[in-house]
Coordinates of C-alpha atoms in Angstrom, one line a residue:
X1 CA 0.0 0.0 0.0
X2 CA 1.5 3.0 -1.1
X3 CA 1.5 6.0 2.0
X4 CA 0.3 9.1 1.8
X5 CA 2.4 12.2 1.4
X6 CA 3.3 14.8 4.5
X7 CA 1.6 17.5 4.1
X8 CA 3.5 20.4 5.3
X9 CA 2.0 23.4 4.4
X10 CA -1.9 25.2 5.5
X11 CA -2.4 25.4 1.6
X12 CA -1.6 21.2 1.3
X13 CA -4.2 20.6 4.2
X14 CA -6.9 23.0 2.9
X15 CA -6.6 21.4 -0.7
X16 CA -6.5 17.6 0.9
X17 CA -9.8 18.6 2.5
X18 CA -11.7 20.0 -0.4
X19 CA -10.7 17.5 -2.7
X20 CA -12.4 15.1 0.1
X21 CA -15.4 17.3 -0.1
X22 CA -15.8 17.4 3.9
X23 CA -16.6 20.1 4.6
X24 CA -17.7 21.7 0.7
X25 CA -17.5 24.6 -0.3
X26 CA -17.0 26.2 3.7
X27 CA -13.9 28.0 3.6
X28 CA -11.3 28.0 7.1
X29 CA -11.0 31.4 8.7
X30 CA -7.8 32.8 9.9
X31 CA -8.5 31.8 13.2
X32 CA -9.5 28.1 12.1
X33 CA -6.5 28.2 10.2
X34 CA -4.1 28.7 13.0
X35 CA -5.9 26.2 15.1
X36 CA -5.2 23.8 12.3
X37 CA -1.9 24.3 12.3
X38 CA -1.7 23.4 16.1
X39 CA -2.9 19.7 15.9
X40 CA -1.1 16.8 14.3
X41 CA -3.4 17.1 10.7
X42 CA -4.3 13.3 10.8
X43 CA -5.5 14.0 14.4
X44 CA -8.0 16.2 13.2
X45 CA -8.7 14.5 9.8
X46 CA -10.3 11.4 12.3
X47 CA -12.7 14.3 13.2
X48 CA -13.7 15.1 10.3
X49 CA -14.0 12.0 8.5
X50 CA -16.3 11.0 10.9
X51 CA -18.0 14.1 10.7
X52 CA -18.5 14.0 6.9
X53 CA -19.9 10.6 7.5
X54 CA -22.4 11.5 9.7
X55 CA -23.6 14.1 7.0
X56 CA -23.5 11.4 4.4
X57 CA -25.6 9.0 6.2
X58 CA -28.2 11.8 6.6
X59 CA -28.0 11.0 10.2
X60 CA -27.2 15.2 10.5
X61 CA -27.8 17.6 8.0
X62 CA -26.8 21.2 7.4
X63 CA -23.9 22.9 6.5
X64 CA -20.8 21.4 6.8
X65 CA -18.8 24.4 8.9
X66 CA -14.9 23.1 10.0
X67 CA -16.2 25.3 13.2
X68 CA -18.4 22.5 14.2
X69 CA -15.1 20.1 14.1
X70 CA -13.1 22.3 16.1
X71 CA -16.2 22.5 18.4
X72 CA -15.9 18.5 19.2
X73 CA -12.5 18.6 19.1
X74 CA -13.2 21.1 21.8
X75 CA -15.7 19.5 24.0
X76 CA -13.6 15.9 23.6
X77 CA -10.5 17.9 25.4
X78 CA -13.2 19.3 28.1
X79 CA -14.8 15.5 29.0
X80 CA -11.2 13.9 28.9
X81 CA -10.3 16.8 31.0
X82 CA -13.4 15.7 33.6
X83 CA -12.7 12.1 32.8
X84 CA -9.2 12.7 34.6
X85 CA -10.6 14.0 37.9
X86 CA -13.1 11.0 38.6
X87 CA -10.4 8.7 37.3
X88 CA -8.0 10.3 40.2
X89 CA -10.7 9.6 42.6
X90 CA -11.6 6.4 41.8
X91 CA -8.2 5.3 41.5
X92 CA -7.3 6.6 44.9
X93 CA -9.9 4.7 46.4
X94 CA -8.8 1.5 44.8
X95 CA -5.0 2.0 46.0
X96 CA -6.3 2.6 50.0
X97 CA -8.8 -0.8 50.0
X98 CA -6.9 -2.5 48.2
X99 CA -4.0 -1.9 50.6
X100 CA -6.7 -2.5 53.3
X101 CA -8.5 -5.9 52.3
X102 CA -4.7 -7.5 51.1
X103 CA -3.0 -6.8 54.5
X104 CA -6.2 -8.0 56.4
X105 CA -5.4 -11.2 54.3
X106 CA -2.0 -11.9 54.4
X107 CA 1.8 -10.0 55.2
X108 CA 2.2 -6.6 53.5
X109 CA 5.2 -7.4 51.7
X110 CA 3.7 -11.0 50.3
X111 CA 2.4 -9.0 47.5
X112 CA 5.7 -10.6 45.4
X113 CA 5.3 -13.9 46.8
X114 CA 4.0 -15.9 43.5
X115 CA 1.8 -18.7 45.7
X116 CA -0.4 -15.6 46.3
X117 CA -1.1 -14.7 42.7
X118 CA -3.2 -16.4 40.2
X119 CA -2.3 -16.0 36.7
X120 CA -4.8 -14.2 34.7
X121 CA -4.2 -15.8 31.1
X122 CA -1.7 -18.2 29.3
X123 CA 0.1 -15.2 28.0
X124 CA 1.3 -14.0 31.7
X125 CA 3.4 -16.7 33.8
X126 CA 3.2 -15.8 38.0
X127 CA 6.7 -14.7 37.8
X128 CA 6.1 -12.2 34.8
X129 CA 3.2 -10.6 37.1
X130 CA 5.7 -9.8 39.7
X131 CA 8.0 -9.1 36.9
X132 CA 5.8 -6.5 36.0
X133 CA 5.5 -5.2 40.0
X134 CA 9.6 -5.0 40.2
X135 CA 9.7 -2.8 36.7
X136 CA 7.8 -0.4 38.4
X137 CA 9.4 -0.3 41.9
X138 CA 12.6 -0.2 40.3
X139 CA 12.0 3.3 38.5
X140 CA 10.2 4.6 41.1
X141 CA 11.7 7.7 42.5
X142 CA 9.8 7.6 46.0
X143 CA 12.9 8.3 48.5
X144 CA 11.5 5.6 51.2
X145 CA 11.4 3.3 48.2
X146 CA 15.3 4.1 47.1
X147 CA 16.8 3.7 50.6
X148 CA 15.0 0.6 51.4
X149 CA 16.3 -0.8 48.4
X150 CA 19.8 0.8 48.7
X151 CA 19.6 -0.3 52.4
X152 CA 18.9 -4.1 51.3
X153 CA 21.7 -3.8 48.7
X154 CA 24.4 -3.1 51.1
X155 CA 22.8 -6.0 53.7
X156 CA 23.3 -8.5 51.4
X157 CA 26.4 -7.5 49.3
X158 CA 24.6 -7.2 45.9
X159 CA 24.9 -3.9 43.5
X160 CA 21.7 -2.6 43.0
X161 CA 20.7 -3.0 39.3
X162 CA 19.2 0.6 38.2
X163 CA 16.1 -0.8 36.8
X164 CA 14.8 -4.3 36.4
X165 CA 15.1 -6.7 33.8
X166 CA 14.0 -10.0 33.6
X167 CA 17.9 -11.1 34.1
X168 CA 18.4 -9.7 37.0
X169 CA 14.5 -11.0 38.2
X170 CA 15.9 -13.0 41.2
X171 CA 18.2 -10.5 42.5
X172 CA 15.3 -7.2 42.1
X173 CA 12.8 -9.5 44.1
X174 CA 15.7 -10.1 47.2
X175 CA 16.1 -5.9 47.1
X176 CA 12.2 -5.1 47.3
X177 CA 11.7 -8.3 50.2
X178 CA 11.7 -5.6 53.0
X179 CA 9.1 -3.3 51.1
X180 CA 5.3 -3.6 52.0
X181 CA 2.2 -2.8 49.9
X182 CA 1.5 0.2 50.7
X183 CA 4.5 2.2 50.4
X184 CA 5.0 1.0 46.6
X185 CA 1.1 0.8 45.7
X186 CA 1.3 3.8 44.3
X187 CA 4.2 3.2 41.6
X188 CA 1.5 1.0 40.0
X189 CA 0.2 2.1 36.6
X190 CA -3.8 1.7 36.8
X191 CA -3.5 -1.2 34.5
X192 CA -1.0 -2.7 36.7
X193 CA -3.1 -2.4 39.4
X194 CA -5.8 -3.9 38.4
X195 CA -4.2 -6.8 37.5
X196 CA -2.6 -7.1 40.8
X197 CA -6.2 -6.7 42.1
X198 CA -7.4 -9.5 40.2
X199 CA -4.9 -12.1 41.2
X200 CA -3.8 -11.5 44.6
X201 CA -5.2 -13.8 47.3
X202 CA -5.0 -17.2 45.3
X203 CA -4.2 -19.0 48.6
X204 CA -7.7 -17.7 50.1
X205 CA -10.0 -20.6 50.1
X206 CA -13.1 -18.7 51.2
X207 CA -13.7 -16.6 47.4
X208 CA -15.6 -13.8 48.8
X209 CA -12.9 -12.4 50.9
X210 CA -10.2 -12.3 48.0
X211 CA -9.6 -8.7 47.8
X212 CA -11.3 -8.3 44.4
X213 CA -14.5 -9.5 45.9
X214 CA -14.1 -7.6 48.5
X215 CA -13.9 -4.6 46.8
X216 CA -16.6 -5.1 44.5
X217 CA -18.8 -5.5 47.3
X218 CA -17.0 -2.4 48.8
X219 CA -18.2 -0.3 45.8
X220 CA -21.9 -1.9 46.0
X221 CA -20.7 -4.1 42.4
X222 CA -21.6 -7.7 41.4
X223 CA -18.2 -9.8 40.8
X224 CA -18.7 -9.6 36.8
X225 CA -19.1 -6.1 36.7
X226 CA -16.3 -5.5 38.9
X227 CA -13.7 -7.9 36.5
X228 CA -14.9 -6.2 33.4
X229 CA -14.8 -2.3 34.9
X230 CA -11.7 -2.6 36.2
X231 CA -10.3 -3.2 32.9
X232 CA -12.1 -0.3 30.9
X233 CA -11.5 1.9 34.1
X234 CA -7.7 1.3 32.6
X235 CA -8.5 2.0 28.9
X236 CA -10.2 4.9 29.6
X237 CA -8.0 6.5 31.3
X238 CA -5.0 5.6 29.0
X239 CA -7.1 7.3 26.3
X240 CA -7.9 10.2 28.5
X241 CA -3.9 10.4 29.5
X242 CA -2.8 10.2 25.9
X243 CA -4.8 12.5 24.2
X244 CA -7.0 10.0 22.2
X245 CA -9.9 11.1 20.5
X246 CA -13.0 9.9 22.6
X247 CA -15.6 11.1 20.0
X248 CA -16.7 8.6 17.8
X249 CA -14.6 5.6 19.2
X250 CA -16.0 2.2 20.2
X251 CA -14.8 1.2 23.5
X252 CA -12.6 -1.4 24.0
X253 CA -13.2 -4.3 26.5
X254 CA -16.8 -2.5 27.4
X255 CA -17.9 -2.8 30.6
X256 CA -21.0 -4.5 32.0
X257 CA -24.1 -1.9 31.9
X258 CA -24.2 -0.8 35.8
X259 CA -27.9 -1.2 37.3
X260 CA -27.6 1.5 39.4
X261 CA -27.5 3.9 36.2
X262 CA -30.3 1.2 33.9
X263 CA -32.5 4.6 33.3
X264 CA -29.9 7.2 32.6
X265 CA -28.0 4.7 30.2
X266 CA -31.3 3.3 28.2
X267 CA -30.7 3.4 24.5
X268 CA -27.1 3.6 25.2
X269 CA -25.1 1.8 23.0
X270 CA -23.3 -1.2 24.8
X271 CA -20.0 -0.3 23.0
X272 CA -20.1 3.0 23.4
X273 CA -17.5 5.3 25.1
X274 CA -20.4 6.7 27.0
X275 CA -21.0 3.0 28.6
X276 CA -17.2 3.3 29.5
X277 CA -17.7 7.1 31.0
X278 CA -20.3 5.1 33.0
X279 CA -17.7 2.7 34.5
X280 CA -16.0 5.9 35.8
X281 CA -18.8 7.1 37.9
X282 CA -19.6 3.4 39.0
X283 CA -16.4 2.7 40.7
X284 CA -16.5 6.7 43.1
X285 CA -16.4 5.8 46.7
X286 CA -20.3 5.9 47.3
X287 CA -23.5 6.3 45.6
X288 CA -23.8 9.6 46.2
X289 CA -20.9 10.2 44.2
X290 CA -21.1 8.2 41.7
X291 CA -24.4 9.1 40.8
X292 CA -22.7 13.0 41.1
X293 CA -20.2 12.0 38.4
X294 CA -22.6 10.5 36.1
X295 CA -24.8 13.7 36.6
X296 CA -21.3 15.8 35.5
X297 CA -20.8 13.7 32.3
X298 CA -24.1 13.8 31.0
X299 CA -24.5 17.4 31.6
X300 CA -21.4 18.2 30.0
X301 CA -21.5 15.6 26.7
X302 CA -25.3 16.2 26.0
X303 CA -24.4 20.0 25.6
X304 CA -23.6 19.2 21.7
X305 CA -26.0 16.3 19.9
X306 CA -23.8 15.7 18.0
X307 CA -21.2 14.6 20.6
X308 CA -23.5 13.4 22.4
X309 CA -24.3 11.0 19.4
X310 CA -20.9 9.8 18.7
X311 CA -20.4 9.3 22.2
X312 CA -23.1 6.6 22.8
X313 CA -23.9 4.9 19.4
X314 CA -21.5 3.0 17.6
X315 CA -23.9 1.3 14.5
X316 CA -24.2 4.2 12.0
X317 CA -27.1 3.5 9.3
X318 CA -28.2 5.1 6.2
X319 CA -31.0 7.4 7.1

């Protein structure tokens, strides 16, 4: 397949855009100009593609204005921008009952120990779970973390490697023996986290007190939900953190519809990044908050229809 060219210049961009016919015979302003040429072009073309196609389905109609791009573009940095704050929370909460419900379980620093971990897929072997653990106490730069390790280091003779590697596996799990849960918890990526949440507690016989149960029941959530939130809760915010378009994007690894929102979410699309915005608001502390955070994202992404389309339908028909 042959690749398209750069395209370096405003006058390239504005002729690669007429040519596609997406937005007619509107002309950019000055001031939509320069905002163009702020954004990675190929960024903004997966705006207006799907904006174009919206108009050629007839599912909207009216003239096609670049403003109204630059509008969604717009509102997408605003919800990511909300996304982020309920993320924060509901990852804080994880990290402090998740500290909580493991220690009530077991040592704080068995966390490493592979008997207590269950392997979540063929893919991921016990010891490439804690593998995935040392990597990140290894670069984090907490100064209790550091001199524990630098401390263990000089008790046992070893040079401390300066980050981990599967090599030196064996000698980064003797350094981070003397370090317990809940001063490294926090070096965890949310993806990391979650994974740890999942398969912690193997050697627990009774089920419902495995820290993923227990925080499931913590957040007022049935076990299935939990396992598939926890998950998008991740994907979200790696989309959020990285600047992804939200707009128009089926979710990945959707979560399971929460009851406690049935009415707000009815017609929803099950794939939807809405469904995922959801899962945001279903893991906050309580229900008061959660339903608060819903209430936030629907006021804020029904304020376009538009948005508010591509955020909660993902099967686009001919109208």
């Amino acid at each position: 397949m042959q690749v398209p060219p750069h395209l370096p210049k405003h006058t390239q961009k504005l002729d690669y855009l007429q040519n596609k016919g997406y937005f007619e015979e509107t002309t950019f302003s000055d001031e939509l100009e320069d905002q163009l040429s702020h954004i990675n072009f190929h960024y903004f073309l997966g705006y207006a593609r799907n904006y174009a196609k919206l108009h050629d389905l007839g599912i909207f109609q009216g003239t096609r204005d670049p403003q109204h791009v630059f509008d969604l573009i717009n509102l997408d940095q605003k919800v990511a921008t909300l996304l982020f704050d309920w993320i924060r929370c509901a990852e804080l909460g994880l990290r402090n009952r998740t500290v909580d419900f493991f220690c009530e379980n077991g040592s704080p620093t068995s966390y490493l120990d592979e008997s207590r971990l269950t392997p979540m897929s063929l893919d991921c072997t016990k010891q490439e779970m804690v593998g995935g653990m040392l990597k990140e106490i290894f670069r984090y730069g907490e100064d209790y973390v550091i001199s524990s390790l630098d401390r263990k280091a000089l008790d046992l003779g070893y040079d401390k490697p300066k980050r981990y590697s599967p090599a030196d596996h064996n000698q980064c799990l003797s350094l981070s023996q003397d370090l317990a849960i809940w001063s490294v918890i926090d070096c965890f990526s949310l993806g990391q986290l979650g994974k740890f949440i999942m398969a912690c507690d193997a050697d627990i016989d009774d089920h419902a007190q495995r820290t993923w149960r227990r925080l499931a029941d913590d957040l007022g959530m049935k076990a299935p939900v939990f396992s598939s939130g926890v998950e998008s809760l991740s994907n979200t915010r790696n989309l959020v953190c990285h600047h992804a378009r939200l707009w128009m994007r089926p979710a990945t690894h959707s979560p399971k519809k929460p009851k406690i929102f049935e009415k707000q979410l009815r017609g929803i699309d099950p794939k939807s990044q809405l469904m995922a915005f959801a899962n945001v608001a279903h893991f906050q502390r309580s229900n008061t908050l959660q339903k608060q955070a819903l209430e936030n994202i629907f006021s804020l992404v029904k304020s376009n229809d538009m948005y508010f389309y591509g955020i909660s339908q993902t099967s686009h028909q001919t109208r």
